[in-house]
């Protein structure tokens, strides 16, 4: 369960990995929050639930990243832990329980504002470990 920033001229280009697809999605959520604010200072004080769906995995990743950005920037919730479950029927569905607390910028040290995820350079490799790359428009 790791993530790293890759080189990109103007945006945040991130690579995450996990032993499972769900772990990789959890790591992607954490990478987004850590791009916005200092996650080390976030405590587990309350929980939020997120449900997203999509026709394919790239769409699911896009929708997931978008929801994390909304949760953080718009709703003011600093996430610290993600528990993701993914199911597939005719579509992909993701249900997540997210632990954290309301954002306090004195405590959580704002870093960058993310506008949106993009499909540009998005990549999901489902081998062991699962590796995903995605670009966040800053």
Short mmCIF file of N, CA and C in Angstrom, two decimals:
data_model
loop_
_atom_site.label_atom_id
_atom_site.label_comp_id
_atom_site.label_asym_id
_atom_site.label_seq_id
_atom_site.Cartn_x
_atom_site.Cartn_y
_atom_site.Cartn_z
N UNK A 1 0.85 -1.18 0.00
CA UNK A 1 0.00 0.00 0.00
C UNK A 1 0.89 1.24 0.00
N UNK A 2 1.27 1.67 -1.19
CA UNK A 2 2.15 2.83 -1.30
C UNK A 2 1.67 3.76 -2.40
N UNK A 3 2.14 5.00 -2.33
CA UNK A 3 1.91 5.92 -3.43
C UNK A 3 3.11 6.84 -3.55
N UNK A 4 3.24 7.37 -4.77
CA UNK A 4 4.33 8.31 -5.02
C UNK A 4 3.90 9.29 -6.09
N UNK A 5 4.51 10.46 -6.04
CA UNK A 5 4.26 11.48 -7.06
C UNK A 5 5.22 11.27 -8.21
N UNK A 6 4.69 11.27 -9.42
CA UNK A 6 5.49 11.15 -10.63
C UNK A 6 5.68 12.55 -11.22
N UNK A 7 6.66 12.69 -12.07
CA UNK A 7 6.93 14.01 -12.65
C UNK A 7 5.85 14.41 -13.65
N UNK A 8 5.39 15.64 -13.50
CA UNK A 8 4.46 16.26 -14.45
C UNK A 8 4.63 17.76 -14.33
N UNK A 9 4.55 18.45 -15.46
CA UNK A 9 4.84 19.89 -15.49
C UNK A 9 3.86 20.73 -14.66
N UNK A 10 2.56 20.46 -14.78
CA UNK A 10 1.59 21.38 -14.18
C UNK A 10 0.60 20.74 -13.23
N UNK A 11 0.46 19.43 -13.23
CA UNK A 11 -0.56 18.77 -12.43
C UNK A 11 0.07 17.74 -11.50
N UNK A 12 -0.75 17.14 -10.66
CA UNK A 12 -0.28 16.08 -9.76
C UNK A 12 -0.49 14.74 -10.45
N UNK A 13 0.59 14.06 -10.75
CA UNK A 13 0.57 12.75 -11.40
C UNK A 13 0.98 11.74 -10.34
N UNK A 14 0.08 10.83 -10.00
CA UNK A 14 0.28 9.95 -8.85
C UNK A 14 0.21 8.49 -9.27
N UNK A 15 1.09 7.69 -8.68
CA UNK A 15 1.06 6.24 -8.86
C UNK A 15 0.82 5.61 -7.50
N UNK A 16 -0.17 4.71 -7.44
CA UNK A 16 -0.47 4.00 -6.19
C UNK A 16 -0.38 2.51 -6.44
N UNK A 17 -0.14 1.76 -5.38
CA UNK A 17 -0.15 0.31 -5.50
C UNK A 17 -0.78 -0.30 -4.26
N UNK A 18 -1.29 -1.51 -4.44
CA UNK A 18 -1.89 -2.25 -3.34
C UNK A 18 -1.92 -3.72 -3.70
N UNK A 19 -2.02 -4.56 -2.70
CA UNK A 19 -2.08 -6.01 -2.94
C UNK A 19 -3.36 -6.41 -3.65
N UNK A 20 -4.43 -5.65 -3.41
CA UNK A 20 -5.72 -5.90 -4.06
C UNK A 20 -6.20 -4.62 -4.72
N UNK A 21 -7.22 -4.75 -5.55
CA UNK A 21 -7.83 -3.59 -6.19
C UNK A 21 -8.39 -2.65 -5.12
N UNK A 22 -9.03 -3.21 -4.11
CA UNK A 22 -9.61 -2.39 -3.05
C UNK A 22 -8.53 -1.62 -2.29
N UNK A 23 -7.42 -2.28 -2.00
CA UNK A 23 -6.33 -1.60 -1.30
C UNK A 23 -5.74 -0.48 -2.17
N UNK A 24 -5.65 -0.70 -3.46
CA UNK A 24 -5.15 0.34 -4.36
C UNK A 24 -6.10 1.54 -4.37
N UNK A 25 -7.41 1.30 -4.36
CA UNK A 25 -8.37 2.39 -4.30
C UNK A 25 -8.27 3.13 -2.97
N UNK A 26 -8.07 2.40 -1.87
CA UNK A 26 -7.87 3.05 -0.57
C UNK A 26 -6.64 3.95 -0.60
N UNK A 27 -5.58 3.45 -1.18
CA UNK A 27 -4.34 4.22 -1.29
C UNK A 27 -4.54 5.45 -2.17
N UNK A 28 -5.30 5.30 -3.25
CA UNK A 28 -5.59 6.45 -4.12
C UNK A 28 -6.34 7.53 -3.34
N UNK A 29 -7.30 7.13 -2.52
CA UNK A 29 -8.01 8.10 -1.69
C UNK A 29 -7.08 8.84 -0.76
N UNK A 30 -6.18 8.09 -0.12
CA UNK A 30 -5.23 8.71 0.79
C UNK A 30 -4.28 9.65 0.05
N UNK A 31 -3.86 9.26 -1.14
CA UNK A 31 -2.95 10.11 -1.93
C UNK A 31 -3.61 11.43 -2.29
N UNK A 32 -4.91 11.40 -2.62
CA UNK A 32 -5.63 12.63 -2.96
C UNK A 32 -5.68 13.55 -1.74
N UNK A 33 -6.07 13.00 -0.60
CA UNK A 33 -6.16 13.82 0.61
C UNK A 33 -4.79 14.38 0.98
N UNK A 34 -3.75 13.56 0.87
CA UNK A 34 -2.40 14.00 1.22
C UNK A 34 -1.88 15.06 0.24
N UNK A 35 -2.41 15.11 -0.95
CA UNK A 35 -2.07 16.17 -1.90
C UNK A 35 -2.69 17.49 -1.46
N UNK A 36 -3.86 17.42 -0.83
CA UNK A 36 -4.59 18.62 -0.42
C UNK A 36 -4.12 19.15 0.93
N UNK A 37 -3.89 18.25 1.89
CA UNK A 37 -3.54 18.67 3.25
C UNK A 37 -2.64 17.64 3.92
N UNK A 38 -2.17 17.96 5.11
CA UNK A 38 -1.27 17.08 5.85
C UNK A 38 -2.08 16.00 6.56
N UNK A 39 -2.07 14.77 6.01
CA UNK A 39 -2.87 13.69 6.59
C UNK A 39 -2.31 13.18 7.91
N UNK A 40 -1.05 13.43 8.18
CA UNK A 40 -0.46 12.94 9.44
C UNK A 40 -1.10 13.58 10.66
N UNK A 41 -1.68 14.75 10.49
CA UNK A 41 -2.29 15.46 11.61
C UNK A 41 -3.78 15.16 11.78
N UNK A 42 -4.34 14.32 10.91
CA UNK A 42 -5.78 14.01 10.95
C UNK A 42 -6.04 12.88 11.94
N UNK A 43 -7.09 13.05 12.74
CA UNK A 43 -7.49 12.03 13.71
C UNK A 43 -8.80 11.38 13.26
N UNK A 44 -9.02 10.13 13.72
CA UNK A 44 -10.25 9.40 13.42
C UNK A 44 -11.30 9.77 14.46
N UNK A 45 -12.11 10.79 14.15
CA UNK A 45 -13.13 11.26 15.09
C UNK A 45 -14.55 10.94 14.63
N UNK A 46 -14.73 10.81 13.32
CA UNK A 46 -16.06 10.50 12.79
C UNK A 46 -15.91 9.74 11.48
N UNK A 47 -17.04 9.25 10.97
CA UNK A 47 -17.02 8.48 9.73
C UNK A 47 -17.97 9.07 8.70
N UNK A 48 -17.63 8.85 7.45
CA UNK A 48 -18.47 9.19 6.31
C UNK A 48 -18.57 7.97 5.42
N UNK A 49 -19.64 7.89 4.66
CA UNK A 49 -19.84 6.80 3.69
C UNK A 49 -19.89 7.40 2.29
N UNK A 50 -19.30 6.69 1.35
CA UNK A 50 -19.35 7.08 -0.06
C UNK A 50 -19.70 5.86 -0.88
N UNK A 51 -20.60 6.03 -1.83
CA UNK A 51 -20.95 4.99 -2.79
C UNK A 51 -20.80 5.57 -4.19
N UNK A 52 -20.06 4.88 -5.04
CA UNK A 52 -19.93 5.30 -6.44
C UNK A 52 -20.02 4.07 -7.33
N UNK A 53 -20.39 4.30 -8.57
CA UNK A 53 -20.47 3.23 -9.55
C UNK A 53 -20.00 3.72 -10.90
N UNK A 54 -19.70 2.75 -11.78
CA UNK A 54 -19.26 3.09 -13.14
C UNK A 54 -19.31 1.85 -14.01
N UNK A 55 -19.28 2.07 -15.31
CA UNK A 55 -19.31 0.96 -16.27
C UNK A 55 -17.99 0.20 -16.31
N UNK A 56 -16.87 0.89 -16.02
CA UNK A 56 -15.56 0.24 -16.09
C UNK A 56 -14.68 0.74 -14.94
N UNK A 57 -13.51 0.14 -14.79
CA UNK A 57 -12.63 0.50 -13.68
C UNK A 57 -12.08 1.91 -13.78
N UNK A 58 -11.77 2.37 -14.99
CA UNK A 58 -11.30 3.76 -15.13
C UNK A 58 -12.37 4.74 -14.68
N UNK A 59 -13.61 4.47 -15.06
CA UNK A 59 -14.71 5.31 -14.63
C UNK A 59 -14.91 5.26 -13.12
N UNK A 60 -14.74 4.08 -12.55
CA UNK A 60 -14.87 3.93 -11.10
C UNK A 60 -13.77 4.72 -10.38
N UNK A 61 -12.54 4.63 -10.88
CA UNK A 61 -11.45 5.39 -10.28
C UNK A 61 -11.71 6.89 -10.40
N UNK A 62 -12.13 7.35 -11.57
CA UNK A 62 -12.43 8.77 -11.77
C UNK A 62 -13.50 9.22 -10.77
N UNK A 63 -14.61 8.47 -10.69
CA UNK A 63 -15.71 8.85 -9.80
C UNK A 63 -15.28 8.83 -8.33
N UNK A 64 -14.46 7.86 -7.96
CA UNK A 64 -13.93 7.76 -6.60
C UNK A 64 -13.07 8.98 -6.27
N UNK A 65 -12.14 9.31 -7.14
CA UNK A 65 -11.27 10.47 -6.91
C UNK A 65 -12.09 11.76 -6.81
N UNK A 66 -13.06 11.89 -7.68
CA UNK A 66 -13.93 13.07 -7.66
C UNK A 66 -14.67 13.19 -6.33
N UNK A 67 -15.18 12.07 -5.81
CA UNK A 67 -15.90 12.10 -4.53
C UNK A 67 -14.97 12.45 -3.37
N UNK A 68 -13.73 11.98 -3.41
CA UNK A 68 -12.77 12.32 -2.36
C UNK A 68 -12.45 13.82 -2.39
N UNK A 69 -12.31 14.37 -3.58
CA UNK A 69 -12.06 15.81 -3.72
C UNK A 69 -13.24 16.60 -3.17
N UNK A 70 -14.46 16.20 -3.52
CA UNK A 70 -15.67 16.88 -3.03
C UNK A 70 -15.74 16.78 -1.51
N UNK A 71 -15.51 15.58 -0.98
CA UNK A 71 -15.55 15.37 0.47
C UNK A 71 -14.56 16.29 1.18
N UNK A 72 -13.39 16.44 0.61
CA UNK A 72 -12.33 17.22 1.25
C UNK A 72 -12.52 18.72 1.03
N UNK A 73 -12.59 19.14 -0.22
CA UNK A 73 -12.62 20.58 -0.54
C UNK A 73 -13.99 21.20 -0.25
N UNK A 74 -15.05 20.56 -0.72
CA UNK A 74 -16.39 21.15 -0.61
C UNK A 74 -17.03 20.91 0.76
N UNK A 75 -16.94 19.67 1.25
CA UNK A 75 -17.59 19.33 2.51
C UNK A 75 -16.70 19.57 3.73
N UNK A 76 -15.40 19.81 3.50
CA UNK A 76 -14.51 20.13 4.59
C UNK A 76 -14.21 18.99 5.54
N UNK A 77 -14.09 17.77 4.99
CA UNK A 77 -13.80 16.60 5.81
C UNK A 77 -12.39 16.10 5.50
N UNK A 78 -11.56 15.98 6.52
CA UNK A 78 -10.19 15.48 6.36
C UNK A 78 -10.19 13.99 6.64
N UNK A 79 -9.96 13.19 5.62
CA UNK A 79 -9.96 11.73 5.77
C UNK A 79 -8.60 11.24 6.24
N UNK A 80 -8.63 10.18 7.05
CA UNK A 80 -7.40 9.61 7.56
C UNK A 80 -7.32 8.10 7.30
N UNK A 81 -8.48 7.46 7.09
CA UNK A 81 -8.50 6.02 6.87
C UNK A 81 -9.64 5.67 5.92
N UNK A 82 -9.37 4.73 5.01
CA UNK A 82 -10.35 4.32 4.02
C UNK A 82 -10.56 2.81 4.11
N UNK A 83 -11.82 2.38 4.08
CA UNK A 83 -12.16 0.97 4.00
C UNK A 83 -13.07 0.79 2.79
N UNK A 84 -12.52 0.21 1.72
CA UNK A 84 -13.21 0.14 0.42
C UNK A 84 -13.62 -1.29 0.10
N UNK A 85 -14.83 -1.44 -0.40
CA UNK A 85 -15.33 -2.71 -0.93
C UNK A 85 -15.79 -2.46 -2.36
N UNK A 86 -15.32 -3.29 -3.30
CA UNK A 86 -15.70 -3.17 -4.70
C UNK A 86 -16.41 -4.44 -5.13
N UNK A 87 -17.55 -4.26 -5.80
CA UNK A 87 -18.28 -5.40 -6.37
C UNK A 87 -18.50 -5.14 -7.85
N UNK A 88 -18.67 -6.24 -8.59
CA UNK A 88 -18.92 -6.12 -10.03
C UNK A 88 -20.10 -7.00 -10.39
N UNK A 89 -21.08 -6.37 -11.00
CA UNK A 89 -22.19 -7.09 -11.62
C UNK A 89 -22.10 -6.72 -13.09
N UNK A 90 -23.11 -6.06 -13.62
CA UNK A 90 -22.99 -5.52 -14.97
C UNK A 90 -22.18 -4.22 -14.96
N UNK A 91 -22.01 -3.63 -13.76
CA UNK A 91 -21.19 -2.44 -13.56
C UNK A 91 -20.31 -2.66 -12.33
N UNK A 92 -19.41 -1.73 -12.11
CA UNK A 92 -18.58 -1.74 -10.90
C UNK A 92 -19.21 -0.82 -9.86
N UNK A 93 -19.20 -1.27 -8.60
CA UNK A 93 -19.71 -0.47 -7.50
C UNK A 93 -18.68 -0.44 -6.38
N UNK A 94 -18.49 0.73 -5.80
CA UNK A 94 -17.56 0.92 -4.70
C UNK A 94 -18.32 1.52 -3.52
N UNK A 95 -18.16 0.89 -2.37
CA UNK A 95 -18.71 1.40 -1.12
C UNK A 95 -17.54 1.62 -0.18
N UNK A 96 -17.48 2.79 0.43
CA UNK A 96 -16.35 3.10 1.32
C UNK A 96 -16.84 3.70 2.63
N UNK A 97 -16.17 3.30 3.69
CA UNK A 97 -16.30 3.95 4.99
C UNK A 97 -15.00 4.70 5.22
N UNK A 98 -15.13 5.98 5.50
CA UNK A 98 -13.96 6.86 5.61
C UNK A 98 -13.94 7.48 7.00
N UNK A 99 -12.82 7.33 7.70
CA UNK A 99 -12.66 7.91 9.03
C UNK A 99 -11.82 9.17 8.93
N UNK A 100 -12.15 10.14 9.78
CA UNK A 100 -11.40 11.39 9.79
C UNK A 100 -12.05 12.40 10.71
N UNK A 101 -11.93 13.67 10.34
CA UNK A 101 -12.48 14.74 11.16
C UNK A 101 -12.71 15.98 10.29
N UNK A 102 -13.50 16.94 10.79
CA UNK A 102 -13.66 18.19 10.04
C UNK A 102 -12.31 18.89 9.86
N UNK A 103 -12.14 19.51 8.71
CA UNK A 103 -10.88 20.19 8.41
C UNK A 103 -10.69 21.41 9.32
N UNK A 104 -9.49 21.52 9.84
CA UNK A 104 -9.03 22.68 10.60
C UNK A 104 -7.70 23.06 9.95
N UNK A 105 -7.68 24.10 9.13
CA UNK A 105 -6.48 24.43 8.36
C UNK A 105 -5.30 24.85 9.24
N UNK A 106 -5.55 25.26 10.47
CA UNK A 106 -4.44 25.53 11.39
C UNK A 106 -3.76 24.22 11.77
N UNK A 107 -4.54 23.18 11.87
CA UNK A 107 -4.03 21.86 12.27
C UNK A 107 -3.57 21.03 11.07
N UNK A 108 -4.34 21.06 9.98
CA UNK A 108 -4.11 20.14 8.86
C UNK A 108 -3.25 20.71 7.74
N UNK A 109 -2.86 21.95 7.81
CA UNK A 109 -1.90 22.55 6.88
C UNK A 109 -2.23 22.30 5.41
N UNK A 110 -3.05 23.15 4.86
CA UNK A 110 -3.45 23.09 3.45
C UNK A 110 -2.23 23.13 2.54
N UNK A 111 -2.21 22.26 1.53
CA UNK A 111 -1.10 22.21 0.57
C UNK A 111 -1.52 22.74 -0.80
N UNK A 112 -2.44 22.04 -1.47
CA UNK A 112 -2.86 22.39 -2.83
C UNK A 112 -4.35 22.18 -3.00
N UNK A 113 -4.95 22.96 -3.89
CA UNK A 113 -6.35 22.73 -4.24
C UNK A 113 -6.39 21.94 -5.55
N UNK A 114 -7.15 20.87 -5.53
CA UNK A 114 -7.34 20.05 -6.72
C UNK A 114 -8.65 20.45 -7.37
N UNK A 115 -8.61 20.70 -8.68
CA UNK A 115 -9.83 21.04 -9.41
C UNK A 115 -10.64 19.79 -9.70
N UNK A 116 -9.96 18.76 -10.27
CA UNK A 116 -10.68 17.55 -10.68
C UNK A 116 -9.69 16.47 -11.08
N UNK A 117 -10.14 15.21 -11.04
CA UNK A 117 -9.33 14.16 -11.65
C UNK A 117 -9.49 14.24 -13.17
N UNK A 118 -8.63 13.57 -13.90
CA UNK A 118 -8.77 13.51 -15.35
C UNK A 118 -8.58 12.07 -15.81
N UNK A 119 -9.06 11.78 -17.01
CA UNK A 119 -8.81 10.46 -17.61
C UNK A 119 -7.45 10.43 -18.30
N UNK A 120 -6.87 11.60 -18.54
CA UNK A 120 -5.57 11.68 -19.23
C UNK A 120 -4.51 10.95 -18.41
N UNK A 121 -3.79 10.04 -19.01
CA UNK A 121 -2.72 9.24 -18.41
C UNK A 121 -3.22 8.25 -17.36
N UNK A 122 -4.54 8.06 -17.22
CA UNK A 122 -5.07 7.11 -16.25
C UNK A 122 -4.76 5.69 -16.71
N UNK A 123 -4.31 4.89 -15.75
CA UNK A 123 -3.89 3.53 -16.06
C UNK A 123 -4.16 2.64 -14.84
N UNK A 124 -4.71 1.45 -15.08
CA UNK A 124 -4.93 0.48 -14.00
C UNK A 124 -4.38 -0.86 -14.47
N UNK A 125 -3.41 -1.38 -13.72
CA UNK A 125 -2.83 -2.70 -14.00
C UNK A 125 -3.21 -3.62 -12.85
N UNK A 126 -3.98 -4.67 -13.17
CA UNK A 126 -4.53 -5.53 -12.13
C UNK A 126 -3.68 -6.76 -11.82
N UNK A 127 -2.37 -6.65 -11.97
CA UNK A 127 -1.51 -7.75 -11.56
C UNK A 127 -1.29 -7.65 -10.06
N UNK A 128 -0.42 -8.49 -9.52
CA UNK A 128 -0.04 -8.39 -8.11
C UNK A 128 1.33 -7.75 -8.04
N UNK A 129 1.50 -6.59 -7.45
CA UNK A 129 0.46 -5.76 -6.86
C UNK A 129 -0.32 -4.99 -7.93
N UNK A 130 -1.50 -4.54 -7.55
CA UNK A 130 -2.30 -3.68 -8.43
C UNK A 130 -1.63 -2.31 -8.46
N UNK A 131 -1.43 -1.77 -9.66
CA UNK A 131 -0.81 -0.45 -9.80
C UNK A 131 -1.75 0.45 -10.60
N UNK A 132 -1.98 1.65 -10.07
CA UNK A 132 -2.83 2.62 -10.76
C UNK A 132 -2.08 3.94 -10.86
N UNK A 133 -2.27 4.60 -11.99
CA UNK A 133 -1.73 5.95 -12.20
C UNK A 133 -2.88 6.87 -12.58
N UNK A 134 -2.82 8.09 -12.06
CA UNK A 134 -3.86 9.06 -12.40
C UNK A 134 -3.32 10.47 -12.26
N UNK A 135 -3.96 11.37 -12.97
CA UNK A 135 -3.57 12.77 -13.01
C UNK A 135 -4.67 13.60 -12.35
N UNK A 136 -4.25 14.53 -11.49
CA UNK A 136 -5.18 15.45 -10.84
C UNK A 136 -4.91 16.85 -11.37
N UNK A 137 -5.94 17.49 -11.89
CA UNK A 137 -5.83 18.85 -12.42
C UNK A 137 -5.78 19.83 -11.25
N UNK A 138 -4.69 20.58 -11.17
CA UNK A 138 -4.52 21.54 -10.07
C UNK A 138 -4.95 22.93 -10.48
#
